[in-house]
Structures are given as structure tokens and as C-alpha cells.
mmCIF file of C-alpha atoms and ligand atoms in Angstrom:
data_model
loop_
_atom_site.group_PDB
_atom_site.id
_atom_site.type_symbol
_atom_site.label_atom_id
_atom_site.label_comp_id
_atom_site.label_asym_id
_atom_site.label_seq_id
_atom_site.Cartn_x
_atom_site.Cartn_y
_atom_site.Cartn_z
ATOM 1 C CA MET F 1 -0.194 0.608 0.304
ATOM 2 C CA ASN F 2 1.838 3.283 -0.979
ATOM 3 C CA ILE F 3 -0.085 6.308 0.450
ATOM 4 C CA ILE F 4 0.385 10.176 -0.083
ATOM 5 C CA LEU F 5 0.084 11.585 3.185
ATOM 6 C CA MET F 6 -0.755 15.913 2.381
ATOM 7 C CA GLY F 7 -1.431 18.294 3.951
ATOM 8 C CA PRO F 8 -0.342 22.142 5.708
ATOM 9 C CA PRO F 9 2.827 22.601 7.529
ATOM 10 C CA GLY F 10 2.273 21.634 10.960
ATOM 11 C CA ALA F 11 -0.899 19.107 10.185
ATOM 12 C CA GLY F 12 0.421 16.276 11.228
ATOM 13 C CA LYS F 13 1.805 13.921 8.713
ATOM 14 C CA GLY F 14 4.536 13.502 11.617
ATOM 15 C CA THR F 15 2.340 12.183 13.476
ATOM 16 C CA GLN F 16 -0.117 9.968 11.336
ATOM 17 C CA ALA F 17 2.619 8.161 9.329
ATOM 18 C CA ALA F 18 4.781 7.078 12.362
ATOM 19 C CA LYS F 19 1.236 6.531 13.195
ATOM 20 C CA LEU F 20 0.800 4.424 10.250
ATOM 21 C CA VAL F 21 5.008 2.921 10.297
ATOM 22 C CA SER F 22 3.770 0.820 13.253
ATOM 23 C CA GLU F 23 0.286 -0.001 12.677
ATOM 24 C CA TYR F 24 1.187 -0.907 8.606
ATOM 25 C CA GLY F 25 5.349 -1.459 8.366
ATOM 26 C CA LEU F 26 4.716 1.550 5.914
ATOM 27 C CA ALA F 27 8.158 3.273 5.452
ATOM 28 C CA HIS F 28 7.465 7.010 5.964
ATOM 29 C CA ILE F 29 9.345 9.296 3.305
ATOM 30 C CA SER F 30 9.458 12.710 4.360
ATOM 31 C CA THR F 31 10.908 15.511 1.878
ATOM 32 C CA GLY F 32 10.968 17.263 4.356
ATOM 33 C CA ASP F 33 13.564 14.923 6.851
ATOM 34 C CA ILE F 34 15.449 13.540 3.563
ATOM 35 C CA PHE F 35 16.017 17.608 2.807
ATOM 36 C CA ARG F 36 17.225 17.702 6.716
ATOM 37 C CA LYS F 37 19.635 14.900 6.567
ATOM 38 C CA ALA F 38 21.834 15.904 3.726
ATOM 39 C CA LEU F 39 21.707 19.856 5.179
ATOM 40 C CA LYS F 40 23.634 17.964 7.890
ATOM 41 C CA GLU F 41 25.074 16.076 6.146
ATOM 42 C CA GLN F 42 26.449 18.740 3.950
ATOM 43 C CA THR F 43 25.465 16.934 0.086
ATOM 44 C CA LYS F 44 24.814 18.208 -3.015
ATOM 45 C CA TYR F 45 21.322 18.873 -2.503
ATOM 46 C CA GLY F 46 21.379 20.200 1.089
ATOM 47 C CA VAL F 47 23.669 22.760 -0.130
ATOM 48 C CA ILE F 48 20.938 24.301 -3.087
ATOM 49 C CA ALA F 49 17.772 23.353 -0.723
ATOM 50 C CA LYS F 50 20.435 24.983 3.326
ATOM 51 C CA TYR F 51 18.676 28.450 1.570
ATOM 52 C CA PHE F 52 14.673 27.430 0.769
ATOM 53 C CA ILE F 53 14.357 25.255 3.926
ATOM 54 C CA GLN F 54 15.678 28.055 5.859
ATOM 55 C CA PHE F 55 13.796 30.997 4.956
ATOM 56 C CA GLY F 56 9.870 28.654 4.183
ATOM 57 C CA TYR F 57 10.189 28.812 1.233
ATOM 58 C CA LEU F 58 10.451 25.092 -1.740
ATOM 59 C CA VAL F 59 13.219 23.799 -2.836
ATOM 60 C CA PRO F 60 12.844 24.472 -6.523
ATOM 61 C CA ASP F 61 11.040 21.159 -8.933
ATOM 62 C CA ASP F 62 14.471 20.043 -10.336
ATOM 63 C CA TYR F 63 16.347 19.267 -7.667
ATOM 64 C CA THR F 64 12.999 17.836 -5.252
ATOM 65 C CA ILE F 65 12.408 15.762 -7.647
ATOM 66 C CA GLY F 66 16.179 14.142 -8.396
ATOM 67 C CA MET F 67 16.149 13.829 -4.713
ATOM 68 C CA VAL F 68 13.077 12.342 -4.891
ATOM 69 C CA ARG F 69 13.814 10.196 -8.224
ATOM 70 C CA GLU F 70 17.366 8.354 -5.944
ATOM 71 C CA TYR F 71 15.314 7.705 -2.731
ATOM 72 C CA LEU F 72 13.013 5.502 -4.452
ATOM 73 C CA ARG F 73 15.415 4.574 -6.989
ATOM 74 C CA GLU F 74 17.788 3.252 -4.121
ATOM 75 C CA HIS F 75 15.181 1.809 -1.416
ATOM 76 C CA GLU F 76 13.609 -1.043 -0.937
ATOM 77 C CA PHE F 77 9.595 -0.591 0.641
ATOM 78 C CA PRO F 78 8.531 -3.852 1.113
ATOM 79 C CA ASN F 79 4.862 -3.383 2.460
ATOM 80 C CA GLY F 80 5.042 0.091 1.182
ATOM 81 C CA PHE F 81 5.406 4.106 1.802
ATOM 82 C CA ILE F 82 4.097 6.836 2.752
ATOM 83 C CA LEU F 83 5.296 9.976 1.358
ATOM 84 C CA ASP F 84 4.898 12.746 3.904
ATOM 85 C CA GLY F 85 6.054 16.072 2.104
ATOM 86 C CA PHE F 86 6.113 16.285 -1.722
ATOM 87 C CA PRO F 87 4.457 16.031 -4.379
ATOM 88 C CA ARG F 88 4.468 19.508 -3.303
ATOM 89 C CA THR F 89 3.879 21.483 -6.262
ATOM 90 C CA ILE F 90 1.908 20.547 -9.487
ATOM 91 C CA ILE F 91 4.414 19.402 -11.543
ATOM 92 C CA GLN F 92 5.854 16.772 -8.786
ATOM 93 C CA ALA F 93 2.828 15.252 -8.878
ATOM 94 C CA ARG F 94 3.205 14.921 -12.018
ATOM 95 C CA GLU F 95 6.827 13.319 -12.078
ATOM 96 C CA LEU F 96 5.400 10.740 -9.364
ATOM 97 C CA GLU F 97 3.416 10.049 -11.761
ATOM 98 C CA SER F 98 5.997 8.985 -14.226
ATOM 99 C CA ILE F 99 8.164 7.130 -11.790
ATOM 100 C CA GLY F 100 5.646 5.541 -11.214
ATOM 101 C CA LYS F 101 5.602 3.789 -13.976
ATOM 102 C CA GLU F 102 9.122 3.284 -14.683
ATOM 103 C CA PHE F 103 9.291 2.019 -11.449
ATOM 104 C CA GLY F 104 5.968 -0.012 -10.805
ATOM 105 C CA PHE F 105 4.287 1.305 -8.835
ATOM 106 C CA LYS F 106 1.231 2.858 -7.825
ATOM 107 C CA ILE F 107 -0.781 5.650 -5.696
ATOM 108 C CA ASP F 108 -3.446 3.359 -3.728
ATOM 109 C CA ALA F 109 -4.268 6.378 -1.479
ATOM 110 C CA VAL F 110 -4.308 10.320 -1.094
ATOM 111 C CA LEU F 111 -5.063 11.334 2.942
ATOM 112 C CA ASN F 112 -5.572 15.325 2.670
ATOM 113 C CA LEU F 113 -5.831 16.472 6.754
ATOM 114 C CA ASP F 114 -7.870 18.962 6.735
ATOM 115 C CA VAL F 115 -6.223 21.995 9.496
ATOM 116 C CA ASP F 116 -7.714 25.257 9.958
ATOM 117 C CA LEU F 117 -4.824 27.722 9.170
ATOM 118 C CA ASP F 118 -5.233 29.775 12.475
ATOM 119 C CA ILE F 119 -4.227 26.965 14.373
ATOM 120 C CA LEU F 120 -1.671 25.539 12.961
ATOM 121 C CA ALA F 121 0.912 28.573 14.379
ATOM 122 C CA THR F 122 -0.309 27.213 17.480
ATOM 123 C CA ARG F 123 1.779 23.403 17.027
ATOM 124 C CA LEU F 124 4.534 24.881 14.625
ATOM 125 C CA SER F 125 5.751 26.087 17.538
ATOM 126 C CA GLY F 126 5.341 23.760 19.803
ATOM 127 C CA ARG F 127 6.698 21.425 18.649
ATOM 128 C CA ARG F 128 10.409 20.369 19.213
ATOM 129 C CA THR F 129 11.835 17.736 17.477
ATOM 130 C CA CYS F 130 14.449 14.979 18.817
ATOM 131 C CA ARG F 131 17.692 15.801 16.637
ATOM 132 C CA ASN F 132 18.413 11.720 16.882
ATOM 133 C CA CYS F 133 15.497 10.253 16.149
ATOM 134 C CA GLY F 134 13.650 13.150 13.899
ATOM 135 C CA ALA F 135 10.344 11.936 16.762
ATOM 136 C CA THR F 136 8.423 15.135 17.164
ATOM 137 C CA TYR F 137 6.194 16.033 20.588
ATOM 138 C CA HIS F 138 4.106 19.789 21.603
ATOM 139 C CA ILE F 139 4.886 21.089 24.818
ATOM 140 C CA GLU F 140 1.348 21.711 24.839
ATOM 141 C CA PHE F 141 -0.655 18.458 22.941
ATOM 142 C CA ASN F 142 2.332 16.187 23.327
ATOM 143 C CA PRO F 143 4.744 16.917 25.870
ATOM 144 C CA PRO F 144 7.664 14.525 26.761
ATOM 145 C CA LYS F 145 8.119 12.620 29.641
ATOM 146 C CA THR F 146 11.043 15.120 30.590
ATOM 147 C CA GLN F 147 11.263 18.444 29.461
ATOM 148 C CA ASP F 148 13.217 18.071 26.155
ATOM 149 C CA VAL F 149 14.447 14.443 26.036
ATOM 150 C CA CYS F 150 12.939 12.563 23.638
ATOM 151 C CA ASP F 151 10.745 9.904 25.405
ATOM 152 C CA LYS F 152 12.060 6.891 23.104
ATOM 153 C CA CYS F 153 15.579 7.319 22.379
ATOM 154 C CA GLY F 154 17.218 9.543 25.329
ATOM 155 C CA GLY F 155 18.463 12.540 22.545
ATOM 156 C CA GLU F 156 17.951 15.821 22.969
ATOM 157 C CA LEU F 157 15.068 18.105 21.372
ATOM 158 C CA TYR F 158 15.135 21.062 19.566
ATOM 159 C CA GLN F 159 12.984 23.307 17.862
ATOM 160 C CA ARG F 160 13.511 23.695 14.501
ATOM 161 C CA ALA F 161 15.372 26.752 12.562
ATOM 162 C CA ASP F 162 12.253 27.144 10.102
ATOM 163 C CA GLU F 163 10.720 28.036 13.047
ATOM 164 C CA SER F 164 10.263 31.004 13.794
ATOM 165 C CA GLU F 165 7.045 33.599 13.374
ATOM 166 C CA GLU F 166 8.811 34.831 10.110
ATOM 167 C CA ALA F 167 9.766 31.398 8.245
ATOM 168 C CA VAL F 168 6.425 30.192 10.067
ATOM 169 C CA LYS F 169 4.387 33.392 8.300
ATOM 170 C CA VAL F 170 6.172 32.314 4.561
ATOM 171 C CA ARG F 171 5.755 28.395 4.478
ATOM 172 C CA LEU F 172 1.776 28.879 5.144
ATOM 173 C CA GLU F 173 1.817 31.536 2.874
ATOM 174 C CA THR F 174 4.181 29.210 0.481
ATOM 175 C CA TYR F 175 1.555 26.347 1.062
ATOM 176 C CA ASN F 176 -1.626 28.198 -0.043
ATOM 177 C CA LYS F 177 0.014 29.554 -3.549
ATOM 178 C CA GLN F 178 1.742 26.037 -3.880
ATOM 179 C CA THR F 179 0.155 22.848 -2.720
ATOM 180 C CA ARG F 180 -3.050 23.660 -1.819
ATOM 181 C CA PRO F 181 -3.888 24.077 -5.829
ATOM 182 C CA LEU F 182 -2.962 20.810 -5.143
ATOM 183 C CA VAL F 183 -6.364 19.364 -3.527
ATOM 184 C CA ASP F 184 -8.077 20.333 -6.765
ATOM 185 C CA TYR F 185 -5.716 17.732 -8.018
ATOM 186 C CA TYR F 186 -6.062 15.351 -7.689
ATOM 187 C CA THR F 187 -9.581 16.547 -6.708
ATOM 188 C CA MET F 188 -10.048 15.897 -11.129
ATOM 189 C CA THR F 189 -7.910 13.019 -11.748
ATOM 190 C CA GLY F 190 -8.615 10.675 -9.950
ATOM 191 C CA ASP F 191 -9.685 10.387 -5.431
ATOM 192 C CA ILE F 192 -8.490 12.418 -2.147
ATOM 193 C CA THR F 193 -9.953 11.137 0.823
ATOM 194 C CA ASN F 194 -10.157 14.834 3.081
ATOM 195 C CA ILE F 195 -9.490 14.043 7.226
ATOM 196 C CA ASN F 196 -10.482 15.953 9.679
ATOM 197 C CA GLY F 197 -7.005 17.554 11.483
ATOM 198 C CA ASP F 198 -8.479 19.109 13.787
ATOM 199 C CA GLN F 199 -9.036 16.524 15.903
ATOM 200 C CA SER F 200 -7.226 14.236 18.684
ATOM 201 C CA MET F 201 -3.679 12.792 16.959
ATOM 202 C CA GLU F 202 -5.326 9.105 17.798
ATOM 203 C CA ASP F 203 -8.996 10.516 16.851
ATOM 204 C CA VAL F 204 -7.148 11.679 13.596
ATOM 205 C CA PHE F 205 -6.064 8.130 13.461
ATOM 206 C CA SER F 206 -9.105 5.854 13.801
ATOM 207 C CA ASP F 207 -10.386 8.626 10.446
ATOM 208 C CA ILE F 208 -7.072 7.767 9.005
ATOM 209 C CA LYS F 209 -7.331 3.678 9.313
ATOM 210 C CA ALA F 210 -11.235 3.184 8.497
ATOM 211 C CA ARG F 211 -10.506 4.867 5.343
ATOM 212 C CA LEU F 212 -7.441 2.431 3.910
ATOM 213 C CA GLU F 213 -9.448 -0.829 5.660
ATOM 214 C CA ALA F 214 -11.845 0.315 3.621
ATOM 215 C CA MET F 215 -10.109 -0.064 0.382
HETATM 216 P P1 ADP Y 301 3.532 18.052 9.445
HETATM 217 O O1 ADP Y 301 4.938 16.670 9.742
HETATM 218 O O2 ADP Y 301 2.053 18.055 9.213
HETATM 219 O O3 ADP Y 301 4.819 19.341 9.628
HETATM 220 P P2 ADP Y 301 3.753 17.254 12.487
HETATM 221 O O4 ADP Y 301 3.409 15.499 12.468
HETATM 222 O O5 ADP Y 301 4.923 17.402 13.016
HETATM 223 O O6 ADP Y 301 2.766 18.194 11.273
HETATM 224 O O7 ADP Y 301 2.816 17.691 13.574
HETATM 225 C C1 ADP Y 301 2.469 19.265 14.353
HETATM 226 C C2 ADP Y 301 3.002 19.629 15.800
HETATM 227 O O8 ADP Y 301 1.240 19.594 16.196
HETATM 228 C C3 ADP Y 301 3.783 18.491 16.155
HETATM 229 O O9 ADP Y 301 4.116 18.992 17.758
HETATM 230 C C4 ADP Y 301 3.101 17.386 16.998
HETATM 231 O O10 ADP Y 301 3.190 17.082 18.103
HETATM 232 C C5 ADP Y 301 1.786 18.365 16.881
HETATM 233 N N1 ADP Y 301 0.223 17.750 16.145
HETATM 234 C C6 ADP Y 301 -0.329 16.674 15.752
HETATM 235 N N2 ADP Y 301 -1.282 16.925 14.638
HETATM 236 C C7 ADP Y 301 -1.649 16.762 15.617
HETATM 237 C C8 ADP Y 301 -3.532 16.942 16.591
HETATM 238 N N3 ADP Y 301 -3.985 16.284 16.623
HETATM 239 N N4 ADP Y 301 -3.829 17.535 17.405
HETATM 240 C C9 ADP Y 301 -2.699 17.865 18.297
HETATM 241 N N5 ADP Y 301 -1.694 18.567 17.732
HETATM 242 C C10 ADP Y 301 -1.068 18.254 17.429
HETATM 243 P P1 AMP Y 302 9.395 19.874 5.728
HETATM 244 O O1 AMP Y 302 9.690 19.272 7.448
HETATM 245 O O2 AMP Y 302 7.517 18.919 5.082
HETATM 246 O O3 AMP Y 302 8.092 20.426 6.476
HETATM 247 O O4 AMP Y 302 9.599 20.661 5.437
HETATM 248 C C1 AMP Y 302 11.137 21.263 5.486
HETATM 249 C C2 AMP Y 302 11.320 22.281 3.679
HETATM 250 O O5 AMP Y 302 12.373 21.025 3.785
HETATM 251 C C3 AMP Y 302 9.642 22.502 3.200
HETATM 252 O O6 AMP Y 302 9.347 24.233 4.195
HETATM 253 C C4 AMP Y 302 10.971 23.351 2.074
HETATM 254 O O7 AMP Y 302 11.320 24.308 2.106
HETATM 255 C C5 AMP Y 302 11.322 21.887 1.985
HETATM 256 N N1 AMP Y 302 10.420 20.861 1.517
HETATM 257 C C6 AMP Y 302 10.396 20.110 1.650
HETATM 258 N N2 AMP Y 302 9.024 19.232 0.409
HETATM 259 C C7 AMP Y 302 9.294 19.698 -0.493
HETATM 260 C C8 AMP Y 302 9.036 19.188 -1.580
HETATM 261 N N3 AMP Y 302 8.314 17.830 -2.017
HETATM 262 N N4 AMP Y 302 8.979 20.391 -2.640
HETATM 263 C C9 AMP Y 302 9.963 21.657 -2.081
HETATM 264 N N5 AMP Y 302 10.877 21.537 -0.904
HETATM 265 C C10 AMP Y 302 10.157 20.379 -0.304
#
């Protein structure tokens, strides 16, 4: 089963992807995580992406698509995958279709986490991420047992550099301009399921499971 998980920044894609990984053994492919790893390791994609990520802009399509293509070629997904944060533009969505034909996979479900834009800034400013394993928390909605320490691996929790007020504003504007049109694109070209992301994490997950189990 291959899934695209869409939604604005802070909608809960990473949170729900982690639950899908443990429930169905799917691989979690987050282009944001891949870029951040590349940035840390200063690979060519990291060097290119740094400026765009820092200010909240999308990394240009050519690089992003090149990186995803390389990632899909180099990894195996015996139980399928969840794409989190890709595609983010219509060009990326079209390219994903050609990569699917070339590599022999298809997308089984497109899930869109629908969350009121007003609450996203609160979700993003309170998010804390583990430097070691990438697990995410929220200082109010999902706090770790010990402040700034990851429950899962004991790693240090940090606040992402692109979570400054200014960068969050740009990211939300970028989403509205470049990514929101994808909801219409998938509505026209096939099938998309809107999931109410403005509920508890558990309720969002049970709506997702109900959708997947009805397939
Ligand atoms: P995305 O991957 O879509 O950017 P995350 O999954 O990282 O979003 O969630 C953003 C922040 O909001 C995190 O701090 C997370 O703990 C919190 N969060 C996620 N889902 C919910 C929810 N249903 N209710 C409240 N907070 C949530
Ligand atoms: P995320 O972790 O999904 O919030 O992504 C963090 C940042 O990585 C984004 O703000 C973009 O700068 C970049 N990024 C992630 N995925 C993509 C994508 N599909 N296209 C372009 N840029 C991306």
C-alpha cells in the first residue's frame, strides 16, 4: 500500500505517518527529513536546499524531484510507503506519476489532513523534534515525559530553524500558493480523502485507518 499524506505544515503528517509505520509496517518518506539529513551531511542536495528551507520557500522542483527519484531507486519498500511532504507542486505530482510508471508502483490513496490555518502557527511553534531519531512532540499537546528529552531514544529535543515566526508565515503562504492547488488536482485526476485533522491525534488516526481499511 502506497499513500500520499498531504496537508499544510503542522497539520500532523509526521505524527500520523509514525502511527502508520507501526500499524502497517509502511516506510515513511519525508522529503523534509531527507533534506534536513542532507543539510547536516552537506551533500549536494543539502547545500542547495539550505537557503530555501531556512526562509520557508520550496526547494526548486528539479532538485526535489531528482532527490526523490534517487531515494526511491536506492531503497526497497516491501510493505509500501507513505509520502509525507511530497508532492508539493503540480509539477512534482505529474513527475511522481512518471516515476511510478518507470519504477512499477502506483499510489493507492491520497489523504489530505484538513486543519484550520489559524491553529497551525500554534502547532508549529510548539513542535519539538528529536535530534537523534526525528520523533516529534508538542510542548502542550504531546509533551515528552522529561522536558527536552526524547521518550523513545533519550535524544535531545530541539526547535527547527524554520520555525521562527517569519519562516512559519512564509511556509504557510507558500503552502497556500503552491501546494493547496494540489487538492483540486487530485480531486480532478482521481481520488482524494479529506480527513479532519483538527481532532485528537488518536481520532485523526482512527479516521485514517477507517479509510484505508475500506479499500
Ligand atoms: P507536519 O508533519 O504536518 O508538519 P507534525 O506531525 O509535525 O506536522 O505536527 C505538528 C505539531 O503539532 C507537532 O508538535 C505535533 O506534536 C502536533 N500535533 C500533531 N497532530 C496533532 C493533533 N491532532 N492535535 C494537536 N497537536 C497535534
Ligand atoms: P517539512 O519537514 O515537510 O515541513 O519540510 C521542510 C522544508 O523542506 C520545506 O519548507 C521546504 O523548504 C523543503 N521541502 C520539503 N519537501 C519539499 C518538496 N516536496 N518540495 C520542495 N521543498 C520541499
